[in-house]
Amino acid sequence: MKALTVERIGLCGPGLLSWTAGRETLAGGRPYAPDPLPAIAAALLPANERRRVTATIKLALHAAQEAVGPASAAASDEGPAAALPTVFVSSGGDSEVLDKICAALTLPDRAVSPVHFHQSVHNTPSGYWSIATGCRRPSTSLSAYDGSFGHGLLEAAALAWAEATPVLLVAYDLPLPFPLSDRRRIVAPFAVALLLNPHPAGGLATLRLAPAADAPASQLTDPELERLRAGNPAARALPLLRAIARQTAESILLVERGRGIRVEVEPA
Amino acid sequence: MAIKPLALTARTVTNALGRGLAASLSALRRGESGLRPCDFEDAALETWIGRVAGLEDEPLRGEFAAFDCRNNRLARLGLEQDGFAAAVAAARARYGPERVGVFVGTSTSGIGATEQAYRQRDPASGALPENFDYQHTHNVFSVADFTRSWLDLNGVALAISTACSSSAKAFASAWRQMSAGFCDAAVVGGVDSLCLTTLYGFHALGLASPRPCRPWDRERDGLNVGEAAGFALLEWAEPEDRRVVLRGYGESSDAHHMTAAHPEGAGAALAMEQALARADIAPERIDYINLHGTATPSNDAAEDRAVLRVFGADTPCSSTKGWTGHTLGAAGITEAIFVSLCLEQGLVPASLNTRQRDPELGAGVVLENRERPLLWAMSNSFGFGGTNCSLLFGRNDG
């Protein structure tokens, strides 16, 4: 099985404000307190864009930025971020924007806001990331519903091997606004970004992955962390993040509706 | 070195020209457009659309009833044509249901179901109607989930949603996931259906033409939204394969603007160059380019610069949006399959509705159908967010 290295991680969720701040909690060295996420600034974007971007865009870009290193994300043809192909994955995209469009379409003039319309595409965070970092490399945006993180990881690995270059994977999902929240429960915002290197050397951990048969999914022992894992498709990454934080060799199984993805984690 | 080619071992298209390959090929040959003045639901817009007739009367029933929405009805209709489901069933038997991947591009999936549900909200509580099923209709993954379920497959399954490049990029995802060994064969496809979101959204951006769209025309004034489903079964090609094969793909980002294409078409040119590089072939050998060609003034201008930069002015090219309208997330698969038909038939289709080429533009856009043998052809798909994908197909001349 081919391998790839996790070079860096970006993290943003309740009580896990960054990988740097959250890894000790995930390793079990500090109790987990699911404090609500404070407002996030889209520091990466130019002022005129910053004003109108949504919570979804900000969350995705925030995690992405930590994974590439704050300095390298600045727009520059030379910056490392500009050289990275990307995979963005989210179960449902920007439901805040979709809610506003569907609400506008119930009114007599059906005046869809042009900004909402262009932000309604699933690849909006990818587009803003490309603009902010000056990145012209390939980027894809995916969904596999509750299996989004695992399928994004497969795509990112395949992309890294095909392009023979490090790849940035960004997974994010946020609670839906009412009334959509009645039909799709996401318990809290969560985003994770992994900088994956197809030439294994050092880094935080080495991963080997493959589609697998059905078996019980890996879970977390802390009830609050497990609630987050089960309640946000991007947070399905938590067992993998815990293994990396603990620096233990583990076999993680990501499972959704009968399809499994096996991730073998080897500490650095 | 050229990448390992993938053969299109089964394929199908359904769009405003009709159901199945024969309907599209016949219309392409005869120069008959599928566009009509907007008659979708109660949309009061002065524009033309490419609508698939009959979807309103063909609900999904039984074990698939939860998936019922216009987008999944269109997916089903597509899967039922040209013996496609039977070809996939044979592949499932050969490889195993867990080894055939599903990669479906869509832009809006079944958002039409949510549009309707919002119009039926409870006046007091604001709640959505009981029968609304978000997961199986509106959610981006719904159409990939439906496709996988309808074909009884259980391997990797993804919805790719990068606006109007979605189903072109499905080919790239399938190639790399097959190369990585995550699956042994792939169903790639694209499905996007008419909805108020895109009709009123493009109207709000001033990009919807009040007339049949005219790509590359000096009087072009916007796009027509269309709907389509298309699918292809991809398997590793045999040496000297007689079928149409995917020889290369290129993907890039504009890093420029969310809705406006890069004025010099820098990202588009990069995608085309990468597709050529993957096939290890010189641009002079390309016999035909199916342009993205939406017929908005700035998109066509940007693509024109990119084509000129990579190919010069002599490569025959055309946009087939005048036949189908812009089928958004389904445009990539629709035009990839058109290209495969053109390679087999030796047909360079005209840019339908284009009467007078814009003198400001220089690409070799053809205004009449031409019959001539073709060996190599490219298809371009570009989308909001500055996402670009070019696919390169070829056939052996035997």
XYZ file of C-alpha atoms in Angstrom:
666
model
C 0.000 0.000 0.000
C 1.362 3.443 -0.943
C 1.898 5.874 1.903
C 1.770 9.604 2.450
C 2.846 11.875 5.254
C 0.762 14.335 7.227
C 3.076 17.344 7.251
C 0.916 19.869 9.066
C -2.618 20.148 10.421
C -5.138 22.955 10.678
C -8.039 22.630 13.086
C -11.002 24.773 14.057
C -13.919 23.630 16.185
C -15.542 24.169 19.574
C -12.827 23.878 22.228
C -10.280 23.088 19.508
C -9.298 26.502 18.182
C -6.193 25.295 16.361
C -4.087 22.165 15.995
C -1.402 23.791 18.121
C -3.896 24.525 20.906
C -5.983 21.370 20.487
C -3.487 18.553 20.071
C -2.816 18.181 23.788
C -6.561 17.896 24.425
C -6.889 15.281 21.676
C -3.924 13.378 23.105
C -5.782 13.213 26.416
C -3.413 15.513 28.294
C -6.098 18.096 28.971
C -9.876 17.712 29.466
C -12.048 18.632 26.489
C -14.353 21.617 27.020
C -16.655 22.243 24.035
C -16.648 26.031 24.324
C -18.509 27.687 21.438
C -16.365 28.864 18.562
C -15.628 32.609 18.642
C -16.066 34.670 15.464
C -13.359 34.042 12.910
C -11.825 36.778 10.784
C -10.977 36.094 7.163
C -7.555 37.641 7.590
C -6.331 36.139 4.350
C -8.768 37.974 2.101
C -8.605 41.539 0.787
C -10.815 43.989 2.739
C -13.520 44.264 0.062
C -13.999 40.484 -0.038
C -13.651 40.086 3.744
C -16.824 42.094 4.328
C -19.114 39.782 2.415
C -17.738 36.321 2.968
C -19.796 33.905 5.036
C -19.033 31.873 8.168
C -18.505 28.795 5.957
C -15.822 30.458 3.848
C -14.088 31.886 6.922
C -14.054 28.542 8.734
C -12.639 26.631 5.757
C -9.961 29.231 5.030
C -8.994 29.505 8.702
C -8.196 25.800 8.984
C -6.469 25.804 5.603
C -4.259 28.681 6.654
C -3.016 26.921 9.776
C -2.147 23.816 7.751
C 0.074 25.686 5.308
C 1.543 28.033 7.908
C 0.273 31.613 8.255
C 3.222 33.218 6.508
C 3.087 31.017 3.427
C -0.599 31.618 2.759
C -0.096 35.238 1.735
C -0.771 35.855 -1.946
C 2.479 35.344 -3.770
C 3.527 33.345 -6.779
C 6.467 32.135 -4.718
C 4.606 31.217 -1.536
C 4.297 27.518 -0.702
C 0.486 27.737 -0.638
C 0.441 28.814 -4.281
C 2.115 25.519 -5.232
C -0.422 23.243 -3.533
C -3.245 21.447 -5.350
C -6.298 21.383 -3.070
C -9.286 19.213 -2.204
C -12.195 20.907 -0.413
C -14.873 18.641 0.986
C -18.125 19.474 2.730
C -21.300 17.509 3.205
C -23.674 20.328 2.300
C -21.696 23.418 1.363
C -22.833 26.864 2.428
C -26.366 26.325 3.724
C -26.574 29.912 5.000
C -26.348 31.128 1.400
C -28.654 28.411 0.045
C -31.251 29.339 2.691
C -31.138 32.993 1.645
C -31.586 32.123 -2.032
C -34.491 29.756 -1.395
C -36.125 32.368 0.854
C -35.686 35.075 -1.811
C -37.314 32.801 -4.375
C -40.514 32.693 -2.291
C -40.964 36.472 -2.615
C -42.890 38.040 -5.513
C -39.880 39.562 -7.314
C -37.596 36.530 -6.757
C -34.613 38.855 -6.494
C -31.687 36.494 -5.965
C -28.659 38.447 -4.752
C -25.799 38.192 -7.267
C -23.333 37.760 -4.389
C -25.403 34.947 -2.872
C -25.654 33.288 -6.276
C -21.940 33.201 -6.879
C -21.314 32.124 -3.299
C -23.861 29.298 -3.671
C -21.513 27.048 -5.613
C -19.927 24.233 -3.614
C -16.443 25.354 -4.674
C -16.721 28.870 -3.210
C -14.112 28.326 -0.436
C -11.780 26.799 -3.040
C -12.252 29.835 -5.276
C -11.539 32.306 -2.467
C -8.509 30.259 -1.380
C -7.126 30.317 -4.914
C -7.654 34.088 -5.129
C -6.140 34.729 -1.682
C -3.042 32.587 -2.197
C -2.516 33.138 -5.934
C -2.758 29.373 -6.422
C -3.419 28.158 -9.984
C -2.958 24.465 -9.235
C -5.812 21.945 -9.604
C -8.560 22.141 -6.987
C -11.641 20.024 -6.546
C -14.682 20.332 -4.277
C -16.579 17.251 -3.163
C -19.351 15.814 -1.063
C -20.025 12.285 0.114
C -22.609 13.276 2.771
C -21.546 11.768 6.121
C -18.655 10.017 4.358
C -17.227 13.292 3.113
C -14.028 13.357 5.182
C -12.956 9.819 4.294
C -13.723 10.272 0.599
C -11.950 13.619 0.587
C -8.917 11.888 2.094
C -8.942 9.258 -0.677
C -9.211 11.950 -3.354
C -6.438 14.024 -1.765
C -4.139 10.996 -1.618
C -4.882 10.084 -5.243
C -4.284 13.703 -6.268
C -0.974 13.869 -4.359
C 0.255 10.687 -6.045
C -0.967 11.715 -9.506
C 0.605 15.172 -9.287
C 3.635 13.929 -7.298
C 3.387 16.965 -5.057
C 2.047 17.867 -1.590
C -1.712 18.473 -1.497
C -3.934 20.410 0.908
C -7.153 18.709 2.060
C -9.767 20.936 3.743
C -12.932 19.425 5.283
C -15.580 21.642 6.858
C -19.235 21.620 7.857
C -21.401 24.010 9.853
C -24.851 23.781 11.460
C -27.632 24.576 8.993
C -29.950 27.537 9.636
C -33.639 27.030 10.412
C -35.719 25.549 8.773
C -33.136 23.297 7.080
C -31.754 22.500 10.545
C -34.950 20.488 11.165
C -33.879 18.038 8.440
C -30.137 17.934 8.800
C -28.540 18.067 12.218
C -24.958 19.264 12.425
C -24.126 19.961 16.063
C -21.304 22.513 15.756
C -18.983 24.071 13.200
C -15.854 22.073 12.525
C -13.033 22.264 9.998
C -9.834 20.311 9.593
C -7.054 20.757 7.037
C -4.252 18.296 6.323
C -1.115 19.064 4.363
C -0.305 15.704 2.782
C 3.045 14.815 1.237
C 3.271 11.871 -1.189
C 7.017 11.605 -0.576
C 6.991 10.256 2.983
C 9.642 11.848 5.145
C 9.253 13.073 8.699
C 6.140 15.124 9.331
C 3.567 14.302 11.996
C 2.537 10.816 10.882
C 2.457 8.439 7.923
C -0.894 7.269 6.524
C -1.792 4.247 4.421
C -5.361 4.111 3.196
C -7.727 1.899 1.272
C -11.453 1.300 0.858
C -12.470 -1.455 3.277
C -15.339 -3.723 4.211
C -17.987 -2.673 6.682
C -17.081 -2.847 10.386
C -17.758 -0.590 13.398
C -16.362 2.926 12.837
C -13.618 4.186 15.117
C -15.046 6.286 17.934
C -13.808 8.539 20.743
C -14.022 7.814 24.447
C -14.729 11.380 25.595
C -18.530 11.724 25.254
C -18.378 15.360 24.139
C -15.746 14.669 21.477
C -17.717 11.628 20.325
C -20.839 13.814 20.059
C -18.867 16.186 17.841
C -17.499 13.322 15.708
C -20.938 11.838 15.180
C -22.578 15.225 14.701
C -20.410 16.813 12.028
C -19.150 15.049 8.851
C -15.831 16.939 8.925
C -15.325 15.902 12.565
C -15.269 12.263 11.432
C -11.555 13.108 11.202
C -11.249 13.192 15.010
C -10.133 9.562 15.575
C -7.368 10.115 13.020
C -6.375 13.412 14.651
C -6.348 11.745 18.060
C -4.003 9.022 16.814
C -1.654 11.659 15.392
C -1.840 13.732 18.588
C -1.038 10.691 20.733
C 1.685 9.548 18.327
C 0.408 5.984 18.474
C 0.210 3.430 15.656
C -3.497 2.849 15.041
C -5.825 1.418 12.460
C -8.728 3.861 12.011
C -11.924 2.850 10.259
C -14.106 5.547 8.740
C -17.498 4.034 7.907
C -20.664 5.435 6.372
C -23.613 3.320 5.354
C -21.807 0.108 4.722
C -18.718 1.525 3.028
C -15.509 1.664 4.986
C -12.207 3.431 4.529
C -9.245 2.030 6.453
C -6.526 4.457 7.551
C -3.355 2.993 9.033
C -1.588 5.640 11.113
C 2.084 5.337 11.878
C 3.665 7.916 14.205
C 6.567 10.002 12.957
C 5.457 10.025 -20.916
C 1.777 9.724 -21.737
C -0.610 8.607 -19.008
C -2.347 5.236 -19.127
C -5.489 5.773 -21.241
C -9.022 4.972 -20.132
C -11.592 3.598 -22.577
C -15.192 4.788 -22.611
C -16.732 1.328 -22.700
C -20.340 2.544 -22.380
C -21.886 5.979 -22.500
C -25.149 7.856 -22.695
C -26.535 11.401 -22.863
C -29.962 12.913 -22.257
C -30.604 16.613 -22.753
C -32.893 19.052 -24.556
C -32.152 17.213 -27.822
C -33.791 14.069 -26.484
C -33.085 10.841 -24.689
C -30.024 8.815 -25.608
C -27.050 9.123 -27.942
C -29.035 8.804 -31.181
C -31.224 11.830 -30.432
C -28.177 14.037 -29.786
C -26.234 12.757 -32.783
C -29.183 13.215 -35.111
C -29.748 16.792 -33.915
C -26.020 17.588 -34.210
C -25.996 16.296 -37.770
C -29.136 18.160 -38.780
C -28.368 21.405 -36.953
C -31.551 21.252 -34.874
C -31.406 23.112 -31.562
C -33.114 21.893 -28.394
C -33.561 25.413 -27.021
C -36.977 26.961 -26.391
C -38.365 30.108 -24.754
C -38.371 29.699 -20.976
C -41.357 27.583 -19.914
C -39.942 26.141 -16.702
C -42.438 26.059 -13.823
C -43.761 29.607 -13.388
C -40.465 31.371 -14.063
C -41.331 34.714 -15.642
C -38.021 35.385 -17.368
C -37.286 36.521 -20.858
C -34.706 33.907 -21.730
C -34.345 30.597 -23.550
C -33.699 27.251 -21.900
C -32.718 23.698 -22.772
C -35.411 21.646 -21.008
C -35.738 17.843 -20.996
C -39.348 17.044 -21.849
C -41.426 14.752 -19.659
C -39.542 14.863 -16.342
C -42.567 16.342 -14.609
C -44.542 13.141 -15.241
C -41.962 10.529 -14.284
C -41.536 10.395 -10.494
C -39.197 7.960 -8.778
C -41.177 5.294 -6.971
C -40.768 2.284 -4.716
C -37.398 1.877 -3.032
C -36.171 5.056 -4.800
C -39.135 7.259 -3.811
C -37.064 9.126 -1.197
C -34.784 10.368 -3.997
C -37.681 11.829 -5.993
C -36.813 15.296 -7.320
C -36.229 16.725 -10.778
C -32.479 16.127 -10.630
C -32.674 12.463 -9.684
C -35.510 11.880 -12.168
C -33.175 13.219 -14.820
C -30.371 10.968 -13.528
C -32.678 7.946 -13.758
C -33.786 8.897 -17.254
C -30.144 9.151 -18.276
C -29.173 5.822 -16.726
C -32.018 4.067 -18.581
C -30.779 4.988 -22.082
C -28.370 3.257 -24.451
C -28.098 0.054 -22.432
C -25.941 1.917 -19.923
C -27.256 0.229 -16.761
C -26.778 -3.203 -18.377
C -23.180 -2.365 -19.291
C -22.532 -1.308 -15.682
C -24.181 -4.506 -14.433
C -21.712 -6.488 -16.544
C -18.817 -4.439 -15.129
C -20.170 -5.018 -11.610
C -20.089 -8.758 -12.274
C -16.531 -8.550 -13.654
C -14.958 -6.326 -10.999
C -17.301 -6.681 -8.009
C -19.774 -4.026 -6.808
C -17.227 -2.576 -4.343
C -14.598 -2.056 -7.070
C -16.614 0.131 -9.456
C -16.373 3.765 -8.325
C -19.037 6.440 -8.885
C -18.002 10.021 -9.691
C -20.929 12.327 -10.469
C -20.658 16.041 -11.152
C -23.461 18.417 -10.240
C -23.739 22.082 -9.510
C -27.128 22.456 -7.809
C -28.113 18.784 -7.270
C -31.769 18.727 -6.156
C -32.071 22.266 -4.778
C -35.345 22.531 -6.695
C -36.896 20.345 -3.982
C -35.855 22.896 -1.339
C -37.151 25.784 -3.457
C -40.547 24.078 -3.509
C -40.407 23.197 0.185
C -39.686 26.841 1.102
C -42.838 27.864 -0.754
C -44.799 25.425 1.403
C -43.412 26.483 4.790
C -45.834 26.481 7.685
C -46.990 30.127 7.998
C -46.881 30.028 11.807
C -43.798 27.964 12.620
C -41.796 28.407 9.394
C -41.223 24.649 9.280
C -40.761 22.787 6.010
C -43.413 20.322 4.780
C -43.293 16.807 6.219
C -42.482 15.095 2.909
C -39.339 17.161 2.235
C -36.233 14.924 2.306
C -33.075 17.074 2.342
C -30.545 14.231 2.285
C -31.978 12.408 -0.722
C -32.866 15.439 -2.838
C -31.144 18.769 -2.172
C -27.845 17.606 -0.701
C -24.945 17.730 -3.166
C -24.221 14.023 -2.692
C -27.816 12.971 -3.405
C -27.312 12.460 -7.153
C -24.162 10.374 -6.634
C -25.939 8.396 -3.905
C -28.899 7.831 -6.239
C -26.632 6.764 -9.115
C -24.747 4.336 -6.886
C -27.996 2.896 -5.503
C -29.685 2.608 -8.931
C -26.647 0.794 -10.344
C -26.288 -1.342 -7.201
C -22.650 -0.373 -6.636
C -20.920 -0.206 -3.269
C -17.451 1.236 -3.846
C -16.092 4.762 -3.586
C -18.833 7.268 -4.437
C -18.385 11.014 -4.765
C -20.271 14.066 -5.871
C -17.927 16.529 -7.534
C -19.271 20.046 -7.358
C -17.076 22.690 -8.937
C -19.831 24.619 -10.716
C -19.633 24.272 -14.505
C -16.467 22.137 -14.595
C -17.956 19.495 -12.240
C -18.510 16.561 -14.593
C -15.340 17.201 -16.609
C -13.418 16.918 -13.348
C -15.233 13.632 -12.657
C -12.982 12.098 -15.348
C -9.861 13.407 -13.585
C -11.016 12.049 -10.208
C -11.839 8.675 -11.757
C -8.440 8.459 -13.464
C -6.480 9.193 -10.299
C -8.590 7.019 -7.997
C -8.276 4.113 -10.446
C -4.529 4.782 -10.648
C -4.344 4.815 -6.845
C -6.076 1.428 -6.807
C -9.166 2.654 -4.948
C -11.365 1.190 -7.706
C -10.895 -0.885 -10.884
C -13.505 0.792 -13.085
C -15.555 3.962 -12.784
C -18.950 5.323 -13.644
C -18.430 9.022 -14.351
C -21.312 11.332 -14.987
C -22.959 14.649 -14.562
C -26.523 15.672 -13.822
C -27.895 19.174 -13.454
C -31.540 20.122 -13.785
C -33.428 23.346 -14.259
C -34.271 25.190 -11.065
C -35.231 28.704 -10.063
C -31.881 29.235 -8.323
C -29.863 29.098 -11.535
C -32.481 30.738 -13.775
C -32.936 33.738 -11.460
C -29.280 33.683 -10.392
C -27.893 34.043 -13.916
C -30.610 36.613 -14.576
C -29.438 38.605 -11.538
C -25.879 38.534 -12.857
C -27.112 39.776 -16.244
C -25.724 36.665 -17.934
C -28.937 35.053 -19.268
C -29.637 35.847 -22.913
C -33.169 36.769 -23.983
C -32.491 34.902 -27.248
C -30.997 31.548 -28.263
C -27.351 31.804 -27.230
C -24.774 32.628 -29.918
C -21.262 31.596 -28.896
C -18.407 33.642 -30.425
C -20.921 35.821 -32.300
C -20.269 39.552 -32.425
C -23.765 40.040 -30.964
C -23.560 37.348 -28.300
C -25.290 38.491 -25.141
C -25.339 35.642 -22.670
C -26.092 32.015 -21.961
C -29.185 29.811 -21.917
C -29.500 27.512 -18.910
C -30.045 23.892 -19.898
C -30.388 20.560 -18.118
C -28.786 17.231 -18.907
C -27.662 13.866 -17.636
C -24.706 11.995 -19.056
C -22.734 8.948 -17.949
C -19.725 6.984 -19.128
C -18.215 3.718 -17.930
C -14.430 3.974 -17.793
C -12.101 0.964 -17.914
C -8.373 0.763 -18.613
C -7.892 0.694 -22.379
C -6.495 -2.333 -24.190
C -3.454 -1.806 -26.419
C -4.713 -0.603 -29.805
C -8.148 -0.084 -28.303
C -10.702 0.718 -31.028
C -12.958 2.627 -28.637
C -12.657 6.308 -27.823
C -10.181 6.744 -24.973
C -9.405 9.492 -22.467
C -5.785 10.393 -23.230
C -5.287 13.372 -20.979
C -6.862 15.833 -18.582
C -5.773 19.173 -17.214
C -7.102 21.090 -14.229
C -6.289 24.575 -13.000
C -7.551 27.495 -10.942
C -7.751 31.095 -12.166
C -6.836 32.773 -8.852
C -8.591 35.810 -10.252
C -12.300 36.355 -9.465
C -15.327 34.362 -8.272
C -17.481 34.906 -11.375
C -15.358 36.662 -13.992
C -12.942 34.572 -16.028
C -9.320 35.671 -16.107
C -9.271 38.188 -18.987
C -6.287 36.536 -20.662
C -7.635 33.035 -20.034
C -4.460 32.146 -18.137
C -6.034 29.345 -16.101
C -7.902 27.981 -19.138
C -4.669 27.837 -21.148
C -2.956 26.040 -18.271
C -5.680 23.356 -18.219
C -5.394 22.801 -21.984
C -1.579 22.636 -21.827
C -1.703 20.088 -19.021
C -4.129 17.882 -20.927
C -1.750 17.937 -23.899
C 1.237 17.225 -21.643
C -0.506 14.238 -20.042
C -1.192 12.815 -23.517
C 2.341 13.724 -24.590
C 1.042 15.212 -27.819
C 1.674 18.459 -29.717
C -1.209 20.954 -30.075
C -0.958 20.740 -33.881
C -2.303 17.192 -33.762
C -5.622 18.170 -32.184
C -8.372 17.926 -34.815
C -11.239 19.549 -32.931
C -11.896 21.533 -29.736
C -15.325 21.553 -28.124
C -15.242 24.957 -26.432
C -16.818 25.813 -23.121
C -18.323 28.660 -25.161
C -21.166 29.830 -22.922
C -21.816 32.854 -25.178
C -21.355 35.473 -22.456
C -19.215 38.298 -23.864
C -16.347 37.992 -21.372
C -16.195 34.186 -21.057
C -15.883 33.636 -24.784
C -13.273 36.403 -25.045
C -11.147 34.852 -22.277
C -11.406 31.341 -23.741
C -10.564 32.707 -27.187
C -7.289 34.156 -25.885
C -6.447 30.891 -24.188
C -7.157 28.827 -27.331
C -5.102 31.205 -29.462
C -2.226 30.992 -27.020
C -2.170 27.180 -26.941
C -3.354 26.252 -30.450
C -3.269 29.339 -32.662
C -6.156 30.158 -35.016
C -6.213 27.052 -37.222
C -7.639 24.304 -34.999
C -11.336 23.804 -35.810
C -13.459 24.499 -32.768
C -17.066 25.105 -31.785
C -19.377 25.448 -28.834
C -22.359 23.082 -28.778
C -24.243 25.220 -26.224
C -26.474 26.409 -29.096
C -27.911 22.879 -29.169
C -28.265 22.066 -25.479
C -27.910 25.332 -23.606
C -25.411 25.516 -20.770
C -26.051 22.405 -18.737
C -23.766 23.642 -15.914
C -22.492 20.712 -13.851
C -23.517 18.330 -16.657
C -21.760 20.307 -19.411
C -18.451 18.461 -19.007
C -19.903 14.967 -19.478
C -22.359 16.089 -22.175
C -19.621 17.637 -24.281
C -17.118 14.853 -23.547
C -19.617 12.396 -25.000
C -20.361 14.713 -27.926
C -16.613 14.736 -28.599
C -16.512 10.927 -28.478
C -19.375 10.774 -31.007
C -17.626 13.314 -33.237
C -14.400 11.249 -33.144
C -16.281 8.127 -34.185
C -18.396 9.818 -36.812
C -15.767 12.141 -38.247
C -17.891 15.184 -37.501
C -16.825 18.716 -36.623
C -20.076 20.275 -35.440
C -20.803 23.908 -36.144
C -21.220 26.546 -33.471
C -24.996 26.528 -33.876
C -26.715 29.954 -33.907
C -23.415 31.739 -34.444
C -23.990 33.889 -37.512
C -21.156 36.333 -37.623
C -17.934 35.580 -35.780
C -16.841 38.370 -33.477
C -13.999 40.085 -35.370
C -12.302 40.664 -32.000
C -11.973 36.894 -31.536
C -9.537 34.723 -33.441
C -10.086 31.021 -32.652
C -11.047 28.804 -35.587
C -14.761 28.579 -34.790
C -16.642 26.757 -37.558
C -20.080 27.892 -38.691
C -21.057 24.829 -40.770
C -20.851 21.139 -39.875
C -17.812 19.505 -41.474
C -17.259 15.817 -42.201
C -13.657 14.693 -41.885
C -11.740 11.976 -40.020
C -10.771 12.985 -36.468
C -8.204 11.296 -34.238
C -7.768 13.710 -31.350
C -10.251 16.131 -29.798
C -10.396 18.294 -26.692
C -13.318 19.419 -24.528
C -13.156 22.503 -22.300
C -15.195 23.209 -19.164
C -14.762 26.243 -16.921
C -16.714 27.420 -13.899
C -17.410 29.994 -11.187
C -14.622 30.250 -8.659
C -12.120 30.115 -11.519
C -12.146 26.340 -11.895
C -10.952 24.954 -15.246
C -10.810 21.474 -16.741
C -9.806 20.270 -20.204
C -10.225 16.674 -21.375
C -8.399 15.129 -24.303
C -9.885 12.161 -26.159
C -8.490 10.091 -28.990
C -9.129 7.025 -31.087
C -6.870 4.668 -32.994
C -7.122 5.095 -36.747
C -6.931 1.297 -37.269
